[in-house]
Short mmCIF file of C-alpha atoms and ligand atoms in Angstrom, two decimals:
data_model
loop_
_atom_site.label_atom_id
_atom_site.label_comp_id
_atom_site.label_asym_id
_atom_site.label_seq_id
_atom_site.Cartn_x
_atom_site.Cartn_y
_atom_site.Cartn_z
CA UNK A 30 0.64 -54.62 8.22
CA UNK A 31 -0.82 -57.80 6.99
CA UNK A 32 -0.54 -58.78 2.65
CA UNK A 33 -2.84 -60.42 0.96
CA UNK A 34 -2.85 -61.43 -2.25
CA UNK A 35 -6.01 -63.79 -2.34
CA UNK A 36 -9.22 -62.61 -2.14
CA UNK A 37 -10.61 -65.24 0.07
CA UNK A 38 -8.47 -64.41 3.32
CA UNK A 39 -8.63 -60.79 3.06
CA UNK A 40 -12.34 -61.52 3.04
CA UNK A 41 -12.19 -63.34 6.13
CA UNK A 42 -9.79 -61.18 7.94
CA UNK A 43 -11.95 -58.65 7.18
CA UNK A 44 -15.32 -60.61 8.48
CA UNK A 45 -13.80 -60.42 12.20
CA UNK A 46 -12.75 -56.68 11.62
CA UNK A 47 -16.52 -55.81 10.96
CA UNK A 48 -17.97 -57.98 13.33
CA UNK A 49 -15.49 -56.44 15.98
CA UNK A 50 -17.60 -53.13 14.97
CA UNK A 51 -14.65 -51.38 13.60
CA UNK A 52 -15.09 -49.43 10.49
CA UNK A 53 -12.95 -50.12 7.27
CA UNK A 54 -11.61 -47.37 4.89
CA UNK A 55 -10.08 -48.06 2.05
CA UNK A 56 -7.42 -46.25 -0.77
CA UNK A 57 -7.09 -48.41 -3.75
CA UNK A 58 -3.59 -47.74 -6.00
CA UNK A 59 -2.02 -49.28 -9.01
CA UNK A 60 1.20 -48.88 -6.87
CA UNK A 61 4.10 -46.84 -7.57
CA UNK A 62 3.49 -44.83 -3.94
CA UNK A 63 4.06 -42.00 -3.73
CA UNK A 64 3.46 -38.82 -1.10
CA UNK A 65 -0.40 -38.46 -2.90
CA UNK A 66 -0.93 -42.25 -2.00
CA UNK A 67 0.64 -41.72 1.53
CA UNK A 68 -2.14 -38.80 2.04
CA UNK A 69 -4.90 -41.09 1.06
CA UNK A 70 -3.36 -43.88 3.49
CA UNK A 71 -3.11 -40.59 6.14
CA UNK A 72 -6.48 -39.66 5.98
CA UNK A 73 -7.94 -42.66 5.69
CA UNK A 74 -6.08 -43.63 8.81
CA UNK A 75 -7.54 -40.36 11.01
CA UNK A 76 -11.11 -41.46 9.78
CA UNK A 77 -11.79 -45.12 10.17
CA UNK A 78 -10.07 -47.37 12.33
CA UNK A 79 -8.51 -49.91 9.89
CA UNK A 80 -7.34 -48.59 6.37
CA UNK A 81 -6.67 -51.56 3.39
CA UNK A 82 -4.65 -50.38 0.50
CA UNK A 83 -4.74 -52.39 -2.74
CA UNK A 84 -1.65 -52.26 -5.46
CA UNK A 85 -3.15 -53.34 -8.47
CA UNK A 86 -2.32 -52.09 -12.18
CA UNK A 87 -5.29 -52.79 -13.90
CA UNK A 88 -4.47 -54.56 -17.39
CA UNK A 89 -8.60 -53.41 -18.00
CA UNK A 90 -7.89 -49.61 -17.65
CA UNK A 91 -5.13 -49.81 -20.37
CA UNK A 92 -5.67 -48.99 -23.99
CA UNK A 93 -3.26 -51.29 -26.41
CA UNK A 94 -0.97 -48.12 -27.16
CA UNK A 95 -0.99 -47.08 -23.32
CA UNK A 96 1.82 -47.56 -20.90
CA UNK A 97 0.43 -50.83 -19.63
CA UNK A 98 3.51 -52.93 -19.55
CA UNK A 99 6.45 -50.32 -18.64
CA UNK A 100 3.78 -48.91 -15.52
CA UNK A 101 6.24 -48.42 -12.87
CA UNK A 102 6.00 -51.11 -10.48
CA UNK A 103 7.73 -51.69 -6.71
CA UNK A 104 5.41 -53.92 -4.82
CA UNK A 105 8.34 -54.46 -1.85
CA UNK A 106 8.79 -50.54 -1.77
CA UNK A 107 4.96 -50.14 -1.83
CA UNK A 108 4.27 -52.64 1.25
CA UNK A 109 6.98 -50.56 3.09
CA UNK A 110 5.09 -46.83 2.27
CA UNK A 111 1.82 -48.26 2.71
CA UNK A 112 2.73 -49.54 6.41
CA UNK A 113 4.75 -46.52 7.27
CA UNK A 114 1.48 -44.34 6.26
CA UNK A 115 -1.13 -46.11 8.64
CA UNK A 116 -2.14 -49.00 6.61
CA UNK A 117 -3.25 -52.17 8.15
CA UNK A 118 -3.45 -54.70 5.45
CA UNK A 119 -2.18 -54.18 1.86
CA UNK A 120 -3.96 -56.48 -0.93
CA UNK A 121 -1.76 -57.24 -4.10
CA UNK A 122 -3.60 -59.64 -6.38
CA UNK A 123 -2.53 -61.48 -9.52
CA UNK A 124 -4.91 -60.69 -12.96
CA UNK A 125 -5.48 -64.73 -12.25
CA UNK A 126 -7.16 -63.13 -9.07
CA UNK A 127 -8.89 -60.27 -10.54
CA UNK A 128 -9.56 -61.82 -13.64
CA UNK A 129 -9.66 -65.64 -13.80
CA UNK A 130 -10.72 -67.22 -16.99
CA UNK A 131 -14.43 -67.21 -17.85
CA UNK A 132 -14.52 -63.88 -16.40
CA UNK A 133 -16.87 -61.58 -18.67
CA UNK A 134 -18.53 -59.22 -16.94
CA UNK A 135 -18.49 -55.48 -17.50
CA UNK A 136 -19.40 -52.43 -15.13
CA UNK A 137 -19.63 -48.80 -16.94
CA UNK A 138 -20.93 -45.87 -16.32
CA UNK A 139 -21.04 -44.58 -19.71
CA UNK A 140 -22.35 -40.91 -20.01
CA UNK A 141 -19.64 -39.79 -17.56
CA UNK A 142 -17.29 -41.88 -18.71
CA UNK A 143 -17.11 -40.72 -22.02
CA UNK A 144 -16.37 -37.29 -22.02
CA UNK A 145 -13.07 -35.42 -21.04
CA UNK A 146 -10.71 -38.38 -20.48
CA UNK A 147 -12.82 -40.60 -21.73
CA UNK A 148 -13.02 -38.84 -25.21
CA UNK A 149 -9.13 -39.44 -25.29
CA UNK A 150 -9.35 -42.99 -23.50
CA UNK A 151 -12.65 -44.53 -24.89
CA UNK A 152 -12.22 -47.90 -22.93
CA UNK A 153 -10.51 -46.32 -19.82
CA UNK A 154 -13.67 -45.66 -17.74
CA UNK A 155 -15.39 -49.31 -18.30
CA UNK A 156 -11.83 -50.50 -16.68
CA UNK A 157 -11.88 -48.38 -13.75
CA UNK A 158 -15.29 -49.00 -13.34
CA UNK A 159 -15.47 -52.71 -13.17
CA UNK A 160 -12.45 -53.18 -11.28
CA UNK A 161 -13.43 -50.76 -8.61
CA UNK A 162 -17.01 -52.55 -8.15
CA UNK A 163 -14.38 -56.06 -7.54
CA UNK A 164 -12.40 -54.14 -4.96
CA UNK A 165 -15.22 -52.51 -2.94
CA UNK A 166 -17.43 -55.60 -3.23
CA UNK A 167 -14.26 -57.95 -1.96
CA UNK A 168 -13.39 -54.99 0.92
CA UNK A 169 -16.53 -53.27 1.35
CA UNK A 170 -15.18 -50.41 3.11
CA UNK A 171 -17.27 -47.54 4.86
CA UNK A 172 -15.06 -45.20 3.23
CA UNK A 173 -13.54 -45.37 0.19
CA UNK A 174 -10.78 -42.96 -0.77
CA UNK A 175 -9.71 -40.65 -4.09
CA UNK A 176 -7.76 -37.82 -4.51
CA UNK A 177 -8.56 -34.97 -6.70
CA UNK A 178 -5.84 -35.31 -9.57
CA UNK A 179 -8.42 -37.87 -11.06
CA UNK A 180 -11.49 -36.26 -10.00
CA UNK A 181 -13.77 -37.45 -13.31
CA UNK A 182 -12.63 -40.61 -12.13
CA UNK A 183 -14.40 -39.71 -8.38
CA UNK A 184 -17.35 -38.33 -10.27
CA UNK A 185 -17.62 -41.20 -11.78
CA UNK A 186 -17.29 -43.71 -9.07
CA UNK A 187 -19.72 -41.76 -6.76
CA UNK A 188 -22.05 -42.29 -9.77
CA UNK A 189 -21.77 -45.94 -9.37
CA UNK A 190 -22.11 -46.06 -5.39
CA UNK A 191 -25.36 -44.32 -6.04
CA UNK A 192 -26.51 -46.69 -8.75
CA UNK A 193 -25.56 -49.56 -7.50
CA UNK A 194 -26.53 -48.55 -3.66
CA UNK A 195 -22.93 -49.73 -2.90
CA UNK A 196 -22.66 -48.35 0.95
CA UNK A 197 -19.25 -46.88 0.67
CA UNK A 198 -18.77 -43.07 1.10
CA UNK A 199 -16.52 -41.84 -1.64
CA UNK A 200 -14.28 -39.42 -0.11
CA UNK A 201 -11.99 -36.56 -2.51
CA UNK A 202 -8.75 -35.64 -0.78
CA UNK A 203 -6.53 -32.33 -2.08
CA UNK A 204 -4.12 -32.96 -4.53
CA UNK A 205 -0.77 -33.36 -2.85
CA UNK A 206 1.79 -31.32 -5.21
CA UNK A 207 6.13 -30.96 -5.80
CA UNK A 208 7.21 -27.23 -4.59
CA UNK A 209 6.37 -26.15 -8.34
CA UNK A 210 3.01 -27.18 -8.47
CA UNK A 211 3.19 -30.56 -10.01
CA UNK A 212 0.68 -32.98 -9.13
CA UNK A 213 1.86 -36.37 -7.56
CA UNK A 214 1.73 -38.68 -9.83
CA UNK A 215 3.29 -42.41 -10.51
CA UNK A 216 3.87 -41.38 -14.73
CA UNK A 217 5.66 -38.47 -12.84
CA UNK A 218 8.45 -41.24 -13.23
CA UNK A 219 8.83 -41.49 -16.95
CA UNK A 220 9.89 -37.64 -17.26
CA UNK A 221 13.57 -36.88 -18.06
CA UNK A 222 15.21 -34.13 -16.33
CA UNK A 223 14.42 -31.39 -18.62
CA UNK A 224 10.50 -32.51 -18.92
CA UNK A 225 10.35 -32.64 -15.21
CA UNK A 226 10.79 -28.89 -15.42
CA UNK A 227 8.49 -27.93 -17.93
CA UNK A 228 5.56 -30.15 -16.51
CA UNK A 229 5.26 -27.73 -13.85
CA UNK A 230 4.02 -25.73 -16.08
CA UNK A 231 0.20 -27.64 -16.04
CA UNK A 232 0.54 -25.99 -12.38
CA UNK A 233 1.37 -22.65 -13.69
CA UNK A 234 -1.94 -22.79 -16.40
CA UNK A 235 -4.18 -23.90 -13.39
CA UNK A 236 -2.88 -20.83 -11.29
CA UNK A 237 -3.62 -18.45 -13.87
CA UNK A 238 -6.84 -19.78 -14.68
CA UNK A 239 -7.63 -19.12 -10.93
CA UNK A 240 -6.53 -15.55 -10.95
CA UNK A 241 -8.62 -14.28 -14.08
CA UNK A 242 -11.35 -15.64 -12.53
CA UNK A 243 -10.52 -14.17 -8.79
CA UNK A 244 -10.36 -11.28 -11.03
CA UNK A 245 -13.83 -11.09 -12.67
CA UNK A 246 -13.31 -12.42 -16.10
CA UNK A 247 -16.47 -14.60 -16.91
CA UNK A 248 -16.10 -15.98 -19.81
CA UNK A 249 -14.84 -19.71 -19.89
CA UNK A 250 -13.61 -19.71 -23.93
CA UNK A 251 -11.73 -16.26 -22.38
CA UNK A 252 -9.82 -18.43 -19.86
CA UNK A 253 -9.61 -21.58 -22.32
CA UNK A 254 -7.78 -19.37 -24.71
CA UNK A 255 -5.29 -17.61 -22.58
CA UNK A 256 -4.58 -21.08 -20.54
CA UNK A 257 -4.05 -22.82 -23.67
CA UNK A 258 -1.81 -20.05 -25.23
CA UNK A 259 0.52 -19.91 -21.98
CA UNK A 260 0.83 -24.37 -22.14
CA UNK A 261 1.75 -24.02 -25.91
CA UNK A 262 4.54 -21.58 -25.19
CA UNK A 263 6.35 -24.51 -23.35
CA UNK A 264 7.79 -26.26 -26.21
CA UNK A 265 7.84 -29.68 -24.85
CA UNK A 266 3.79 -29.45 -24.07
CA UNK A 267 1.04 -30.54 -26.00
CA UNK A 268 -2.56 -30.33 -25.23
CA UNK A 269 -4.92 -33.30 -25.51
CA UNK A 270 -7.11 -30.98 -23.77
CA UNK A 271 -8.45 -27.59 -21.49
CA UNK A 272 -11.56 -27.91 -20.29
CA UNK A 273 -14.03 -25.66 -18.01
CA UNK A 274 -16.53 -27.77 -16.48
CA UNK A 275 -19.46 -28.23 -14.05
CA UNK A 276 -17.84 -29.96 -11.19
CA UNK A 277 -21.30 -32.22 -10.90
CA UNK A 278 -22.17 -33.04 -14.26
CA UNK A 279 -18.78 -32.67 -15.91
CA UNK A 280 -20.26 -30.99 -19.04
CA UNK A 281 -18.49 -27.74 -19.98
CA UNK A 282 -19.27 -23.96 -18.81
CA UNK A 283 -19.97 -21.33 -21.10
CA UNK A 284 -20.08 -18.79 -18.12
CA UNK A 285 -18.19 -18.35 -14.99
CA UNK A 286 -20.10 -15.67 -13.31
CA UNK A 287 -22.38 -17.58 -11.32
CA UNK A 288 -20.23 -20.63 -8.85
CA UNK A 289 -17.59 -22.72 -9.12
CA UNK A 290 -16.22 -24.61 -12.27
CA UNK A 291 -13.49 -26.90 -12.52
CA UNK A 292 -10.37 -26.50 -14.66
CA UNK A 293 -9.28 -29.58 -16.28
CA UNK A 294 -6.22 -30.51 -18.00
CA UNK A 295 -4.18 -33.02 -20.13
CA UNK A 296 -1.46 -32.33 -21.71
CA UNK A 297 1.59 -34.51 -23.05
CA UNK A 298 4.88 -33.26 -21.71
CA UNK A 299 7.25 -35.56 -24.27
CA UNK A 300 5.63 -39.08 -24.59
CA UNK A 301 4.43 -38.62 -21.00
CA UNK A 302 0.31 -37.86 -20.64
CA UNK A 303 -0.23 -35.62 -17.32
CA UNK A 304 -3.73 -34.94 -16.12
CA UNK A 305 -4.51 -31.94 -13.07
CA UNK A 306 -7.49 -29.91 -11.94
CA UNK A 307 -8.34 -26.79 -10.03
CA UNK A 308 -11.61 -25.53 -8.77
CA UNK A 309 -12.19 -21.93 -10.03
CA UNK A 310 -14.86 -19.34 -8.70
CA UNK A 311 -15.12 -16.05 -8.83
CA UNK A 312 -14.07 -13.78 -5.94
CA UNK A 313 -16.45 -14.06 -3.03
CA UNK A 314 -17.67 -17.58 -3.97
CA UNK A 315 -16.44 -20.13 -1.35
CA UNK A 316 -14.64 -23.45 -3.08
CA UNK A 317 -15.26 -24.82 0.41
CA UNK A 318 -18.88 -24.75 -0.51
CA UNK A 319 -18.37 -27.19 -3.46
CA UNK A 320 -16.45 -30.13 -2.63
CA UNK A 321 -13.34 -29.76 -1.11
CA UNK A 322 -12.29 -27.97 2.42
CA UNK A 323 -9.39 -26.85 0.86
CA UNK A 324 -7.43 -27.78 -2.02
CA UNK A 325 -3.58 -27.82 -1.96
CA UNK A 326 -1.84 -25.42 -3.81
CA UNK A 327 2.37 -25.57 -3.93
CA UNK A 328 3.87 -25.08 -0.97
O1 PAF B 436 -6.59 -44.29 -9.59
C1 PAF B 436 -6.08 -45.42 -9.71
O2 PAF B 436 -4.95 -45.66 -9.28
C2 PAF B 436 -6.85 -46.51 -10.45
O3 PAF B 436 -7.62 -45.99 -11.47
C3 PAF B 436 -7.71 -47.36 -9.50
C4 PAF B 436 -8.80 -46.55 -8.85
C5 PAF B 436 -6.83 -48.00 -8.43
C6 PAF B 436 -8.38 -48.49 -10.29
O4 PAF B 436 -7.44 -49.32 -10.91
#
């Protein structure tokens, strides 16, 4: 695996890659690998025949009183996941890179980005946003590559492919999940012992979302209620927020009769803010059809 951490030789190792025809994919990280990354890497690896990672924590994404500065970060351990998952070059950039002085300009996509996470993290979105339009302009892969755990965050970055006419496909991959349920995650780090146990319990409100609906209730303030009521009888949770939502346009879902809405969560287990998702539809109603071939539950 080759490391860059310039963005003018990545550029022109990645000149001869095109021109060789070969297509690029490409899973950008804030580092801290983990086995979700490594899936990314994976499938990125099976579709295109050269997969870059990047390992970047983005100072932009990062409110004043967010976790900014004790983000876990590993870049030698990173390098060695990255390789051993399929990837072919690995870019690590300075904020000197990303960011050098005079730099002023600002991406957003601000409808989408403000709801959701975004009510919670005003300034998160405009981060993401403009340093994922740096990354695929300096890669320009033909596939770029998300999982679901952040799926406004995929929402929002198709949005931006389409605006922009960026020619990346923006791909979702299942969540990869701990034999309780809990999503992959780096902040999975900060959790003590004892909060490690009662975050699987985001897992356990997902799954019973899933089943009322399986089972023919309708009603998404129904569901709300009863998911909410079973994350506040963990004494260590808090909700920042339960939402039922249109998988498309992210706004929330009044009724589930009809297709497939998405559950989303954040919740504070201790200090530590966890986000997760699950696709919901009533019995009979394919998920498949939405979005995803399959999405991961434990194992
Ligand atoms: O999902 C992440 O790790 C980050 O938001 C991303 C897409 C790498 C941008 O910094």
């Amino acid at each position: 695996m080759r490391t860059f951490q310039q963005v003018g030789p990545l550029r022109t190792y990645l000149r001869g890659i095109r021109a060789e025809g070969k297509t690029i994919g490409f899973v950008p990280t804030m580092g801290a690998l983990h086995d979700g990354h490594k899936g990314l890497i994976q499938r990125a690896k099976g579709d295109c025949d050269l997969v870059v990672t990047s390992a970047y924590v983005n100072p932009a994404q990062f409110a004043a009183n967010e976790d900014f500065d004790r983000y876990p970060r590993d870049m030698n351990a990173d390098q060695a996941i990255a390789s051993n998952a399929g990837a072919d070059a690995f870019f690590m950039p300075s904020t000197d890179e990303m960011y050098p002085a005079g730099f002023q300009t600002v991406v957003d996509v601000p409808d989408m980005g403000a709801v959701l996470e975004g009510a919670h993290r005003p300034t998160h979105f405009r981060g993401v946003v403009t340093v994922v339009t740096k990354l695929l302009n300096i890669v320009q892969p033909d596939r770029i590559y998300f999982g679901q755990k952040d799926y406004q965050q995929l929402i929002i970055i198709e949005h931006l492919v389409r605006d922009l006419n960026i020619q990346s496909a923006v791909i979702l991959v299942p969540t990869v999940r701990e034999s309780d349920g809990l999503a992959m995650s780096s902040r999975n780090a900060y959790l003590s012992e004892q909060e490690r146990e009662a975050a699987a319990i985001l897992y356990r409100a997902l799954m019973l979302a899933d089943e009322m609906v399986k089972n023919g209730v309708t009603s998404a303030d129904e569901v709300k209620r009863d998911v909410e009521r079973l994350i506040s009888s963990e004494p260590l949770a808090s909700i920042d927020y339960v939402a039922l939502i249109n998988p498309d346009t992210l706004q929330e879902v009044h009724s589930l009769a009809d297709g497939v809405a998405l559950v989303a969560l954040a919740v504070r287990i201790g200090k530590t803010r966890l986000i997760d998702n699950w696709f919901v539809a009533p019995a009979g109603i394919p998920i498949s059809k939405n979005r995803l071939s399959s999405q991961s539950r434990a194992k």
